[in-house]
Structure formats: C-alpha cells, structure tokens
C-alpha cells in the first residue's frame, strides 16, 4: 500500500520523561457477575495515567469505555486504543491488559452470555429461539459510541453485589437501561483501531517500541538496530507474522496515536505535525486508510464529554 509522504522525521535525542508505571489487579469482578436477571453490570474506576490493570479474563462478555481519558487494551494478538468516542468489545475468555494512556474514568460493562452464544444481543437471541449469529462478536471490536450509548452507560448503577438484592424499582430501571445498552451497542459501527502484534520476541520488542513512540525513528533499519535481527529479517517477519509491510503496520500505529491526541482536543494541524505529516498528507492518509474524513475518524465531530 503506498503511503503519503510525511514530513521528514528527526530521531529524538532525548526520550520523554515517563512516570513509573503502577500495576493494579482487576477490581473484584466476582461482585459484578452478570446474569439473565441482571444481564448487564457496570463498574466505575478512576485510574491515573500509566496505570496498568494486570492481565485477566472473564467468562462473560465485556465492554471497556472511558468517558474521559484514553485507554489502551492489549491481547495476545493485538493492541487497541480506546478514546472516549469509542468502546471496545472483549469476548468471553479473552485475556487482556488495560493501560491508562492518560488519566481515565474507566467504565466496564459485563454482559451475560448464554452457553454457545456471543454478543450484546445474545440473551435476546436465546429468548427468541433464533440461531447464533454472533460470529463477529467472537473477536475484539472497537465500536463508535453514540451520544445515547454514552448517556446510558453513565446512568447504569455501579454498586457491587451486597448482602441484599436491589429494590424492585431499581432493578426494573436497570433492566430497561440494560436492554437499551444492548440494542445500541449492537447497532454501533465497528472502527479499525486495532494494531496486530506478533509472537516472535524480536519483532514484538520492536512493535512495542513503535507503539510507545511511533515517530522516534524514520526507517526500518533504525528501528531494527536493537532487535538482534537485520532489517531484511525484520521485514520478512512483518510479512510472515502480520501480513503487511512495516510501513503499513506503522501507519496503523500512527492512526491510533492520532486518535489518542485528538481525544485531548488537539487541533488537526497540530496532530499532523506531531506525527510528522503535513496537514494535507495526513488528511489524505486518513481518508485512504479508513475511508472517512479525519474529523469523523478522530471523533472531533462529537461534543466534549459531559463533566
């Protein structure tokens, strides 16, 4: 795939100062188990930038959404950037790690999944006796978040299970919110914001470095210097493990980085410059890559998140 020519990139002489990463465990998921009676459960947790939730998995479906701040979710085969304008669906049983790219108001939704079915509408399909059409939901998916879905998520109760069941009126309201959330999520458009990751340790090390700072080097030779492999070997590994060239793969990382910058309301021209592109080259690259104008892809057509 040809790539629009970016502005010349200059390797950075000094790496940015990073705070020490903090590691935390998943917050008591056993107190938020979804069920046929309570098919969607919600958790709320504020986490500081560069905090990482340790690898874990659940036997139910999950949606990660940040109403403020950007999060990054990593699974064995890929990495996903999730700004407030997007949400990430995680199928049952998929081990994942969540990292706060910036201070984030992290909301997690757990979805009851009947045996053999998958997706936000799995419970409805079971009740209707229809066949399982959840194939697309058996993999991680980044989804656009409508204003309605964002409002519904904010209204979901986030109290953990306790000694007493919720009052009848509270349960009735939660069930109605859950039904609307499942329907709105099923209608959400999928967005290509995932970045595939390899299994080869040398290539994985390089890819993690690009994810951390995609503009640090300009050429594959520079990126390959500390991998213990030649640029030719690295190029071959990209084709065999990821099915793309290094340039194509790095472009996906740049798109994800652009989404992260846009979440902070950075102007389009400044985003382009930050990533080493002229404004026109950046716009052309986004349109060719995702088939959307930059403003829509970056979520800048949305109103600022509510306080």
PDB file of C-alpha atoms in Angstrom:
ATOM      1  CA  UNK A   1       0.000   0.000   0.000  1.00  0.00           C
ATOM      2  CA  UNK A   2       1.556   3.319  -0.984  1.00  0.00           C
ATOM      3  CA  UNK A   3       1.907   5.757   1.846  1.00  0.00           C
ATOM      4  CA  UNK A   4       1.508   9.567   1.594  1.00  0.00           C
ATOM      5  CA  UNK A   5       4.905  11.164   2.104  1.00  0.00           C
ATOM      6  CA  UNK A   6       5.193  12.619   5.607  1.00  0.00           C
ATOM      7  CA  UNK A   7       7.398  15.466   6.568  1.00  0.00           C
ATOM      8  CA  UNK A   8      10.938  14.479   7.416  1.00  0.00           C
ATOM      9  CA  UNK A   9      11.152  12.936  10.842  1.00  0.00           C
ATOM     10  CA  UNK A  10      14.094  13.649  13.088  1.00  0.00           C
ATOM     11  CA  UNK A  11      15.077  10.970  15.637  1.00  0.00           C
ATOM     12  CA  UNK A  12      14.542  12.301  19.109  1.00  0.00           C
ATOM     13  CA  UNK A  13      17.748  12.887  21.024  1.00  0.00           C
ATOM     14  CA  UNK A  14      16.155  12.651  24.432  1.00  0.00           C
ATOM     15  CA  UNK A  15      13.418  10.212  25.337  1.00  0.00           C
ATOM     16  CA  UNK A  16      10.391  11.763  27.062  1.00  0.00           C
ATOM     17  CA  UNK A  17      10.331  11.507  30.819  1.00  0.00           C
ATOM     18  CA  UNK A  18       7.814   8.900  31.916  1.00  0.00           C
ATOM     19  CA  UNK A  19       6.389   8.336  35.352  1.00  0.00           C
ATOM     20  CA  UNK A  20       6.866   4.933  36.967  1.00  0.00           C
ATOM     21  CA  UNK A  21       4.136   2.549  35.833  1.00  0.00           C
ATOM     22  CA  UNK A  22       1.693   1.427  38.531  1.00  0.00           C
ATOM     23  CA  UNK A  23       0.169  -2.054  38.411  1.00  0.00           C
ATOM     24  CA  UNK A  24      -3.235  -2.919  39.864  1.00  0.00           C
ATOM     25  CA  UNK A  25      -5.401  -6.015  39.917  1.00  0.00           C
ATOM     26  CA  UNK A  26      -8.817  -6.276  38.282  1.00  0.00           C
ATOM     27  CA  UNK A  27     -11.347  -4.786  40.696  1.00  0.00           C
ATOM     28  CA  UNK A  28     -13.390  -7.591  42.329  1.00  0.00           C
ATOM     29  CA  UNK A  29     -15.145  -8.870  39.192  1.00  0.00           C
ATOM     30  CA  UNK A  30     -16.878 -11.519  41.320  1.00  0.00           C
ATOM     31  CA  UNK A  31     -19.038  -8.731  42.779  1.00  0.00           C
ATOM     32  CA  UNK A  32     -20.403  -7.738  39.347  1.00  0.00           C
ATOM     33  CA  UNK A  33     -21.312 -11.059  37.748  1.00  0.00           C
ATOM     34  CA  UNK A  34     -24.000 -10.609  35.048  1.00  0.00           C
ATOM     35  CA  UNK A  35     -26.974 -12.985  34.954  1.00  0.00           C
ATOM     36  CA  UNK A  36     -30.226 -13.461  32.995  1.00  0.00           C
ATOM     37  CA  UNK A  37     -31.959 -11.249  35.579  1.00  0.00           C
ATOM     38  CA  UNK A  38     -29.209  -8.613  35.534  1.00  0.00           C
ATOM     39  CA  UNK A  39     -27.743  -9.105  32.029  1.00  0.00           C
ATOM     40  CA  UNK A  40     -25.510  -6.011  32.092  1.00  0.00           C
ATOM     41  CA  UNK A  41     -23.433  -4.997  35.094  1.00  0.00           C
ATOM     42  CA  UNK A  42     -21.373  -1.826  35.314  1.00  0.00           C
ATOM     43  CA  UNK A  43     -18.196  -0.908  37.211  1.00  0.00           C
ATOM     44  CA  UNK A  44     -16.613   2.525  37.570  1.00  0.00           C
ATOM     45  CA  UNK A  45     -12.981   3.113  38.391  1.00  0.00           C
ATOM     46  CA  UNK A  46     -10.793   6.208  38.095  1.00  0.00           C
ATOM     47  CA  UNK A  47      -7.177   5.370  37.263  1.00  0.00           C
ATOM     48  CA  UNK A  48      -4.169   7.637  36.798  1.00  0.00           C
ATOM     49  CA  UNK A  49      -2.125   7.808  33.611  1.00  0.00           C
ATOM     50  CA  UNK A  50       0.337   4.932  33.073  1.00  0.00           C
ATOM     51  CA  UNK A  51      -1.567   2.637  35.438  1.00  0.00           C
ATOM     52  CA  UNK A  52      -1.885  -0.908  34.116  1.00  0.00           C
ATOM     53  CA  UNK A  53      -4.561  -3.414  35.105  1.00  0.00           C
ATOM     54  CA  UNK A  54      -2.832  -6.798  35.250  1.00  0.00           C
ATOM     55  CA  UNK A  55      -3.685  -9.468  32.623  1.00  0.00           C
ATOM     56  CA  UNK A  56      -7.010 -11.159  33.340  1.00  0.00           C
ATOM     57  CA  UNK A  57     -10.054 -12.659  31.633  1.00  0.00           C
ATOM     58  CA  UNK A  58     -13.749 -13.222  32.373  1.00  0.00           C
ATOM     59  CA  UNK A  59     -16.289 -15.908  31.423  1.00  0.00           C
ATOM     60  CA  UNK A  60     -18.668 -13.178  30.224  1.00  0.00           C
ATOM     61  CA  UNK A  61     -18.557 -10.510  27.504  1.00  0.00           C
ATOM     62  CA  UNK A  62     -17.115  -7.127  28.377  1.00  0.00           C
ATOM     63  CA  UNK A  63     -17.125  -3.564  27.053  1.00  0.00           C
ATOM     64  CA  UNK A  64     -14.428  -1.107  28.132  1.00  0.00           C
ATOM     65  CA  UNK A  65     -15.272   2.560  27.746  1.00  0.00           C
ATOM     66  CA  UNK A  66     -13.644   5.698  29.123  1.00  0.00           C
ATOM     67  CA  UNK A  67     -15.896   8.739  29.424  1.00  0.00           C
ATOM     68  CA  UNK A  68     -12.774  10.834  29.991  1.00  0.00           C
ATOM     69  CA  UNK A  69      -9.223   9.863  29.060  1.00  0.00           C
ATOM     70  CA  UNK A  70      -7.690   7.362  26.643  1.00  0.00           C
ATOM     71  CA  UNK A  71      -7.051   3.700  27.428  1.00  0.00           C
ATOM     72  CA  UNK A  72      -5.043   1.042  25.623  1.00  0.00           C
ATOM     73  CA  UNK A  73      -6.076  -2.593  25.733  1.00  0.00           C
ATOM     74  CA  UNK A  74      -3.671  -5.376  24.778  1.00  0.00           C
ATOM     75  CA  UNK A  75      -4.486  -9.000  23.969  1.00  0.00           C
ATOM     76  CA  UNK A  76      -2.112 -11.717  22.755  1.00  0.00           C
ATOM     77  CA  UNK A  77      -2.580 -10.819  19.089  1.00  0.00           C
ATOM     78  CA  UNK A  78      -3.146  -7.080  19.125  1.00  0.00           C
ATOM     79  CA  UNK A  79      -3.377  -3.700  20.789  1.00  0.00           C
ATOM     80  CA  UNK A  80      -6.340  -1.292  20.744  1.00  0.00           C
ATOM     81  CA  UNK A  81      -6.530   2.429  21.512  1.00  0.00           C
ATOM     82  CA  UNK A  82      -9.880   3.450  23.018  1.00  0.00           C
ATOM     83  CA  UNK A  83     -10.677   7.189  23.340  1.00  0.00           C
ATOM     84  CA  UNK A  84     -13.968   8.500  24.802  1.00  0.00           C
ATOM     85  CA  UNK A  85     -15.582   8.433  21.340  1.00  0.00           C
ATOM     86  CA  UNK A  86     -15.077   4.652  21.110  1.00  0.00           C
ATOM     87  CA  UNK A  87     -15.687   1.493  23.121  1.00  0.00           C
ATOM     88  CA  UNK A  88     -14.046  -1.935  22.975  1.00  0.00           C
ATOM     89  CA  UNK A  89     -15.917  -5.239  22.996  1.00  0.00           C
ATOM     90  CA  UNK A  90     -13.947  -8.123  24.554  1.00  0.00           C
ATOM     91  CA  UNK A  91     -15.371 -11.645  24.043  1.00  0.00           C
ATOM     92  CA  UNK A  92     -15.621 -14.122  26.928  1.00  0.00           C
ATOM     93  CA  UNK A  93     -12.385 -15.846  27.900  1.00  0.00           C
ATOM     94  CA  UNK A  94     -10.001 -13.423  26.153  1.00  0.00           C
ATOM     95  CA  UNK A  95      -7.086 -12.465  28.423  1.00  0.00           C
ATOM     96  CA  UNK A  96      -6.447  -8.735  28.263  1.00  0.00           C
ATOM     97  CA  UNK A  97      -4.362  -5.999  29.848  1.00  0.00           C
ATOM     98  CA  UNK A  98      -5.663  -2.437  30.235  1.00  0.00           C
ATOM     99  CA  UNK A  99      -3.261   0.528  30.356  1.00  0.00           C
ATOM    100  CA  UNK A 100      -4.245   4.140  31.030  1.00  0.00           C
ATOM    101  CA  UNK A 101      -2.670   6.316  28.331  1.00  0.00           C
ATOM    102  CA  UNK A 102      -3.857   9.296  30.373  1.00  0.00           C
ATOM    103  CA  UNK A 103      -5.960   9.796  33.495  1.00  0.00           C
ATOM    104  CA  UNK A 104      -9.148   7.897  32.728  1.00  0.00           C
ATOM    105  CA  UNK A 105     -12.653   7.478  34.078  1.00  0.00           C
ATOM    106  CA  UNK A 106     -12.818   3.764  33.220  1.00  0.00           C
ATOM    107  CA  UNK A 107     -16.252   2.195  32.981  1.00  0.00           C
ATOM    108  CA  UNK A 108     -16.543  -1.529  32.440  1.00  0.00           C
ATOM    109  CA  UNK A 109     -19.726  -3.290  31.355  1.00  0.00           C
ATOM    110  CA  UNK A 110     -20.142  -7.039  31.832  1.00  0.00           C
ATOM    111  CA  UNK A 111     -22.624  -8.874  29.569  1.00  0.00           C
ATOM    112  CA  UNK A 112     -24.294 -12.185  30.347  1.00  0.00           C
ATOM    113  CA  UNK A 113     -23.578 -14.672  27.538  1.00  0.00           C
ATOM    114  CA  UNK A 114     -25.787 -17.787  27.332  1.00  0.00           C
ATOM    115  CA  UNK A 115     -23.878 -21.012  26.519  1.00  0.00           C
ATOM    116  CA  UNK A 116     -22.831 -21.158  22.885  1.00  0.00           C
ATOM    117  CA  UNK A 117     -23.832 -17.544  22.129  1.00  0.00           C
ATOM    118  CA  UNK A 118     -21.845 -14.331  21.908  1.00  0.00           C
ATOM    119  CA  UNK A 119     -22.555 -10.625  21.551  1.00  0.00           C
ATOM    120  CA  UNK A 120     -24.606  -7.874  23.209  1.00  0.00           C
ATOM    121  CA  UNK A 121     -27.868  -9.350  21.855  1.00  0.00           C
ATOM    122  CA  UNK A 122     -27.035 -12.962  22.737  1.00  0.00           C
ATOM    123  CA  UNK A 123     -29.619 -13.105  25.525  1.00  0.00           C
ATOM    124  CA  UNK A 124     -32.341 -11.724  23.249  1.00  0.00           C
ATOM    125  CA  UNK A 125     -31.453 -14.249  20.528  1.00  0.00           C
ATOM    126  CA  UNK A 126     -31.707 -17.095  23.024  1.00  0.00           C
ATOM    127  CA  UNK A 127     -35.114 -15.880  24.240  1.00  0.00           C
ATOM    128  CA  UNK A 128     -36.358 -15.657  20.642  1.00  0.00           C
ATOM    129  CA  UNK A 129     -35.016 -19.105  19.828  1.00  0.00           C
ATOM    130  CA  UNK A 130     -33.036 -17.766  16.863  1.00  0.00           C
ATOM    131  CA  UNK A 131     -29.714 -19.156  15.687  1.00  0.00           C
ATOM    132  CA  UNK A 132     -26.454 -17.719  16.933  1.00  0.00           C
ATOM    133  CA  UNK A 133     -25.168 -15.024  14.557  1.00  0.00           C
ATOM    134  CA  UNK A 134     -22.503 -13.698  16.903  1.00  0.00           C
ATOM    135  CA  UNK A 135     -19.502 -14.613  14.766  1.00  0.00           C
ATOM    136  CA  UNK A 136     -18.267 -11.023  14.501  1.00  0.00           C
ATOM    137  CA  UNK A 137     -18.558 -10.681  18.277  1.00  0.00           C
ATOM    138  CA  UNK A 138     -16.189 -13.584  18.963  1.00  0.00           C
ATOM    139  CA  UNK A 139     -13.243 -11.234  18.450  1.00  0.00           C
ATOM    140  CA  UNK A 140     -12.312  -7.860  19.934  1.00  0.00           C
ATOM    141  CA  UNK A 141     -14.061  -4.952  18.200  1.00  0.00           C
ATOM    142  CA  UNK A 142     -13.615  -1.185  18.550  1.00  0.00           C
ATOM    143  CA  UNK A 143     -17.021   0.473  18.236  1.00  0.00           C
ATOM    144  CA  UNK A 144     -18.257   4.027  17.796  1.00  0.00           C
ATOM    145  CA  UNK A 145     -20.079   5.368  20.865  1.00  0.00           C
ATOM    146  CA  UNK A 146     -23.251   7.318  20.178  1.00  0.00           C
ATOM    147  CA  UNK A 147     -24.430  10.090  22.466  1.00  0.00           C
ATOM    148  CA  UNK A 148     -27.277   7.844  23.586  1.00  0.00           C
ATOM    149  CA  UNK A 149     -24.970   4.949  24.467  1.00  0.00           C
ATOM    150  CA  UNK A 150     -22.661   7.251  26.419  1.00  0.00           C
ATOM    151  CA  UNK A 151     -25.616   8.628  28.398  1.00  0.00           C
ATOM    152  CA  UNK A 152     -26.999   5.155  29.105  1.00  0.00           C
ATOM    153  CA  UNK A 153     -23.636   3.936  30.385  1.00  0.00           C
ATOM    154  CA  UNK A 154     -23.425   6.901  32.758  1.00  0.00           C
ATOM    155  CA  UNK A 155     -26.853   6.040  34.173  1.00  0.00           C
ATOM    156  CA  UNK A 156     -26.088   2.388  34.902  1.00  0.00           C
ATOM    157  CA  UNK A 157     -25.736   1.645  38.634  1.00  0.00           C
ATOM    158  CA  UNK A 158     -22.183   0.709  39.628  1.00  0.00           C
ATOM    159  CA  UNK A 159     -22.772  -0.684  43.127  1.00  0.00           C
ATOM    160  CA  UNK A 160     -21.303  -4.172  43.701  1.00  0.00           C
ATOM    161  CA  UNK A 161     -23.308  -7.112  44.921  1.00  0.00           C
ATOM    162  CA  UNK A 162     -24.021  -6.965  48.634  1.00  0.00           C
ATOM    163  CA  UNK A 163     -25.984  -8.742  51.313  1.00  0.00           C
ATOM    164  CA  UNK A 164     -29.301  -7.528  49.922  1.00  0.00           C
ATOM    165  CA  UNK A 165     -30.668  -7.574  46.380  1.00  0.00           C
ATOM    166  CA  UNK A 166     -31.538  -4.254  44.689  1.00  0.00           C
ATOM    167  CA  UNK A 167     -35.032  -2.914  45.316  1.00  0.00           C
ATOM    168  CA  UNK A 168     -37.681  -3.842  42.745  1.00  0.00           C
ATOM    169  CA  UNK A 169     -37.883  -0.326  41.309  1.00  0.00           C
ATOM    170  CA  UNK A 170     -34.095  -0.042  40.988  1.00  0.00           C
ATOM    171  CA  UNK A 171     -33.900  -3.460  39.327  1.00  0.00           C
ATOM    172  CA  UNK A 172     -36.685  -2.532  36.882  1.00  0.00           C
ATOM    173  CA  UNK A 173     -34.807   0.635  35.857  1.00  0.00           C
ATOM    174  CA  UNK A 174     -31.513  -1.238  35.491  1.00  0.00           C
ATOM    175  CA  UNK A 175     -33.149  -3.849  33.265  1.00  0.00           C
ATOM    176  CA  UNK A 176     -34.565  -1.164  30.973  1.00  0.00           C
ATOM    177  CA  UNK A 177     -31.187   0.573  30.757  1.00  0.00           C
ATOM    178  CA  UNK A 178     -29.570  -2.797  30.039  1.00  0.00           C
ATOM    179  CA  UNK A 179     -31.964  -3.507  27.168  1.00  0.00           C
ATOM    180  CA  UNK A 180     -31.251  -0.129  25.589  1.00  0.00           C
ATOM    181  CA  UNK A 181     -27.480  -0.555  26.030  1.00  0.00           C
ATOM    182  CA  UNK A 182     -27.539  -3.984  24.373  1.00  0.00           C
ATOM    183  CA  UNK A 183     -29.547  -2.666  21.444  1.00  0.00           C
ATOM    184  CA  UNK A 184     -27.452   0.468  20.974  1.00  0.00           C
ATOM    185  CA  UNK A 185     -24.207  -1.495  21.203  1.00  0.00           C
ATOM    186  CA  UNK A 186     -25.418  -3.997  18.603  1.00  0.00           C
ATOM    187  CA  UNK A 187     -26.100  -1.079  16.232  1.00  0.00           C
ATOM    188  CA  UNK A 188     -22.697   0.560  16.775  1.00  0.00           C
ATOM    189  CA  UNK A 189     -20.361   0.756  13.795  1.00  0.00           C
ATOM    190  CA  UNK A 190     -17.028  -1.044  14.066  1.00  0.00           C
ATOM    191  CA  UNK A 191     -13.882   1.075  13.627  1.00  0.00           C
ATOM    192  CA  UNK A 192     -10.433  -0.146  12.594  1.00  0.00           C
ATOM    193  CA  UNK A 193      -8.357   0.964  15.577  1.00  0.00           C
ATOM    194  CA  UNK A 194      -6.618  -2.304  16.347  1.00  0.00           C
ATOM    195  CA  UNK A 195      -2.923  -2.908  15.781  1.00  0.00           C
ATOM    196  CA  UNK A 196      -1.875  -6.521  15.247  1.00  0.00           C
ATOM    197  CA  UNK A 197       1.014  -7.822  17.360  1.00  0.00           C
ATOM    198  CA  UNK A 198       3.414 -10.682  16.519  1.00  0.00           C
ATOM    199  CA  UNK A 199       4.545 -13.718  18.524  1.00  0.00           C
ATOM    200  CA  UNK A 200       8.226 -13.521  17.530  1.00  0.00           C
ATOM    201  CA  UNK A 201      10.040 -11.986  20.508  1.00  0.00           C
ATOM    202  CA  UNK A 202      12.379  -9.833  18.402  1.00  0.00           C
ATOM    203  CA  UNK A 203       9.542  -8.400  16.362  1.00  0.00           C
ATOM    204  CA  UNK A 204       7.334  -7.996  19.434  1.00  0.00           C
ATOM    205  CA  UNK A 205      10.041  -5.897  21.105  1.00  0.00           C
ATOM    206  CA  UNK A 206      10.253  -3.654  18.047  1.00  0.00           C
ATOM    207  CA  UNK A 207       6.472  -3.322  17.796  1.00  0.00           C
ATOM    208  CA  UNK A 208       6.157  -2.373  21.467  1.00  0.00           C
ATOM    209  CA  UNK A 209       8.771   0.345  20.938  1.00  0.00           C
ATOM    210  CA  UNK A 210       6.850   1.726  17.951  1.00  0.00           C
ATOM    211  CA  UNK A 211       3.619   1.710  19.951  1.00  0.00           C
ATOM    212  CA  UNK A 212       5.322   3.711  22.709  1.00  0.00           C
ATOM    213  CA  UNK A 213       6.700   6.353  20.311  1.00  0.00           C
ATOM    214  CA  UNK A 214       5.922   5.821  16.596  1.00  0.00           C
ATOM    215  CA  UNK A 215       7.911   8.845  15.376  1.00  0.00           C
ATOM    216  CA  UNK A 216      11.169   8.149  17.211  1.00  0.00           C
ATOM    217  CA  UNK A 217      12.782   6.714  14.058  1.00  0.00           C
ATOM    218  CA  UNK A 218      12.017   7.098  10.381  1.00  0.00           C
ATOM    219  CA  UNK A 219      13.434   3.940   8.772  1.00  0.00           C
ATOM    220  CA  UNK A 220      13.085   0.232   9.418  1.00  0.00           C
ATOM    221  CA  UNK A 221      16.877  -0.012   9.686  1.00  0.00           C
ATOM    222  CA  UNK A 222      16.835   2.393  12.648  1.00  0.00           C
ATOM    223  CA  UNK A 223      14.008   0.507  14.371  1.00  0.00           C
ATOM    224  CA  UNK A 224      15.702  -2.874  13.791  1.00  0.00           C
ATOM    225  CA  UNK A 225      19.034  -1.776  15.248  1.00  0.00           C
ATOM    226  CA  UNK A 226      18.345  -3.107  18.772  1.00  0.00           C
ATOM    227  CA  UNK A 227      16.399  -6.246  17.866  1.00  0.00           C
ATOM    228  CA  UNK A 228      19.327  -8.551  17.123  1.00  0.00           C
ATOM    229  CA  UNK A 229      17.960  -9.081  13.597  1.00  0.00           C
ATOM    230  CA  UNK A 230      18.811  -7.474  10.271  1.00  0.00           C
ATOM    231  CA  UNK A 231      16.363  -5.083   8.580  1.00  0.00           C
ATOM    232  CA  UNK A 232      15.793  -7.748   5.908  1.00  0.00           C
ATOM    233  CA  UNK A 233      14.884 -10.332   8.557  1.00  0.00           C
ATOM    234  CA  UNK A 234      12.573  -7.880  10.324  1.00  0.00           C
ATOM    235  CA  UNK A 235      10.857  -7.034   7.029  1.00  0.00           C
ATOM    236  CA  UNK A 236      10.340 -10.744   6.361  1.00  0.00           C
ATOM    237  CA  UNK A 237       8.902 -11.254   9.855  1.00  0.00           C
ATOM    238  CA  UNK A 238       6.405  -8.442   9.311  1.00  0.00           C
ATOM    239  CA  UNK A 239       5.171 -10.124   6.148  1.00  0.00           C
ATOM    240  CA  UNK A 240       5.030 -13.638   7.621  1.00  0.00           C
ATOM    241  CA  UNK A 241       3.614 -12.814  11.073  1.00  0.00           C
ATOM    242  CA  UNK A 242       1.488  -9.727  10.416  1.00  0.00           C
ATOM    243  CA  UNK A 243       0.767  -9.988   6.701  1.00  0.00           C
ATOM    244  CA  UNK A 244       1.887  -6.433   6.000  1.00  0.00           C
ATOM    245  CA  UNK A 245       4.949  -4.302   5.417  1.00  0.00           C
ATOM    246  CA  UNK A 246       6.493  -2.337   8.262  1.00  0.00           C
ATOM    247  CA  UNK A 247       5.271   0.912   6.664  1.00  0.00           C
ATOM    248  CA  UNK A 248       1.673  -0.344   6.509  1.00  0.00           C
ATOM    249  CA  UNK A 249       1.773  -1.606  10.106  1.00  0.00           C
ATOM    250  CA  UNK A 250       3.354   1.608  11.445  1.00  0.00           C
ATOM    251  CA  UNK A 251       0.668   3.602   9.679  1.00  0.00           C
ATOM    252  CA  UNK A 252      -1.960   1.816  11.781  1.00  0.00           C
ATOM    253  CA  UNK A 253       0.004   2.763  14.905  1.00  0.00           C
ATOM    254  CA  UNK A 254       0.096   6.389  13.749  1.00  0.00           C
ATOM    255  CA  UNK A 255      -3.675   6.355  13.227  1.00  0.00           C
ATOM    256  CA  UNK A 256      -4.157   5.023  16.745  1.00  0.00           C
ATOM    257  CA  UNK A 257      -1.793   7.680  18.116  1.00  0.00           C
ATOM    258  CA  UNK A 258      -3.752  10.354  16.235  1.00  0.00           C
ATOM    259  CA  UNK A 259      -6.960   9.196  17.922  1.00  0.00           C
ATOM    260  CA  UNK A 260      -5.263   9.455  21.301  1.00  0.00           C
ATOM    261  CA  UNK A 261      -4.085  13.014  20.574  1.00  0.00           C
ATOM    262  CA  UNK A 262      -7.499  14.019  19.243  1.00  0.00           C
ATOM    263  CA  UNK A 263      -9.124  12.874  22.491  1.00  0.00           C
ATOM    264  CA  UNK A 264      -7.294  15.766  24.168  1.00  0.00           C
ATOM    265  CA  UNK A 265      -8.975  18.192  21.715  1.00  0.00           C
ATOM    266  CA  UNK A 266      -5.687  18.860  19.904  1.00  0.00           C
ATOM    267  CA  UNK A 267      -6.273  20.727  16.602  1.00  0.00           C
ATOM    268  CA  UNK A 268      -5.984  18.670  13.419  1.00  0.00           C
ATOM    269  CA  UNK A 269      -2.998  20.591  12.074  1.00  0.00           C
ATOM    270  CA  UNK A 270      -1.096  20.104  15.320  1.00  0.00           C
ATOM    271  CA  UNK A 271      -1.875  16.364  15.325  1.00  0.00           C
ATOM    272  CA  UNK A 272      -0.484  16.069  11.794  1.00  0.00           C
ATOM    273  CA  UNK A 273       2.699  17.934  12.735  1.00  0.00           C
ATOM    274  CA  UNK A 274       3.135  15.887  15.916  1.00  0.00           C
ATOM    275  CA  UNK A 275       3.070  12.721  13.790  1.00  0.00           C
ATOM    276  CA  UNK A 276       5.435  14.057  11.144  1.00  0.00           C
ATOM    277  CA  UNK A 277       2.896  14.860   8.402  1.00  0.00           C
ATOM    278  CA  UNK A 278       1.819  17.969   6.597  1.00  0.00           C
ATOM    279  CA  UNK A 279      -1.884  18.705   7.102  1.00  0.00           C
ATOM    280  CA  UNK A 280      -2.781  17.687   3.541  1.00  0.00           C
ATOM    281  CA  UNK A 281      -0.708  14.471   3.611  1.00  0.00           C
ATOM    282  CA  UNK A 282      -2.239  13.489   6.940  1.00  0.00           C
ATOM    283  CA  UNK A 283      -5.767  14.094   5.675  1.00  0.00           C
ATOM    284  CA  UNK A 284      -5.084  12.033   2.544  1.00  0.00           C
ATOM    285  CA  UNK A 285      -3.577   9.192   4.579  1.00  0.00           C
ATOM    286  CA  UNK A 286      -6.567   9.008   6.925  1.00  0.00           C
ATOM    287  CA  UNK A 287      -9.098   9.051   4.087  1.00  0.00           C
ATOM    288  CA  UNK A 288      -7.237   6.348   2.154  1.00  0.00           C
ATOM    289  CA  UNK A 289      -6.708   4.154   5.217  1.00  0.00           C
ATOM    290  CA  UNK A 290     -10.157   4.238   6.814  1.00  0.00           C
ATOM    291  CA  UNK A 291     -12.448   5.753   4.182  1.00  0.00           C
ATOM    292  CA  UNK A 292     -13.535   8.593   6.482  1.00  0.00           C
ATOM    293  CA  UNK A 293     -12.615  12.265   6.750  1.00  0.00           C
ATOM    294  CA  UNK A 294     -10.130  12.884   9.583  1.00  0.00           C
ATOM    295  CA  UNK A 295     -12.613  14.798  11.740  1.00  0.00           C
ATOM    296  CA  UNK A 296     -15.067  11.891  11.823  1.00  0.00           C
ATOM    297  CA  UNK A 297     -12.424   9.193  12.289  1.00  0.00           C
ATOM    298  CA  UNK A 298     -10.780  11.107  15.133  1.00  0.00           C
ATOM    299  CA  UNK A 299     -14.094  11.762  16.860  1.00  0.00           C
ATOM    300  CA  UNK A 300     -13.743  15.544  16.616  1.00  0.00           C
ATOM    301  CA  UNK A 301     -17.291  15.877  15.298  1.00  0.00           C
ATOM    302  CA  UNK A 302     -18.543  14.873  18.746  1.00  0.00           C
ATOM    303  CA  UNK A 303     -19.321  17.334  21.562  1.00  0.00           C
ATOM    304  CA  UNK A 304     -16.951  17.396  24.540  1.00  0.00           C
ATOM    305  CA  UNK A 305     -17.710  14.754  27.185  1.00  0.00           C
ATOM    306  CA  UNK A 306     -20.081  15.801  29.936  1.00  0.00           C
ATOM    307  CA  UNK A 307     -18.470  16.625  33.285  1.00  0.00           C
TER     308      UNK A 307
END
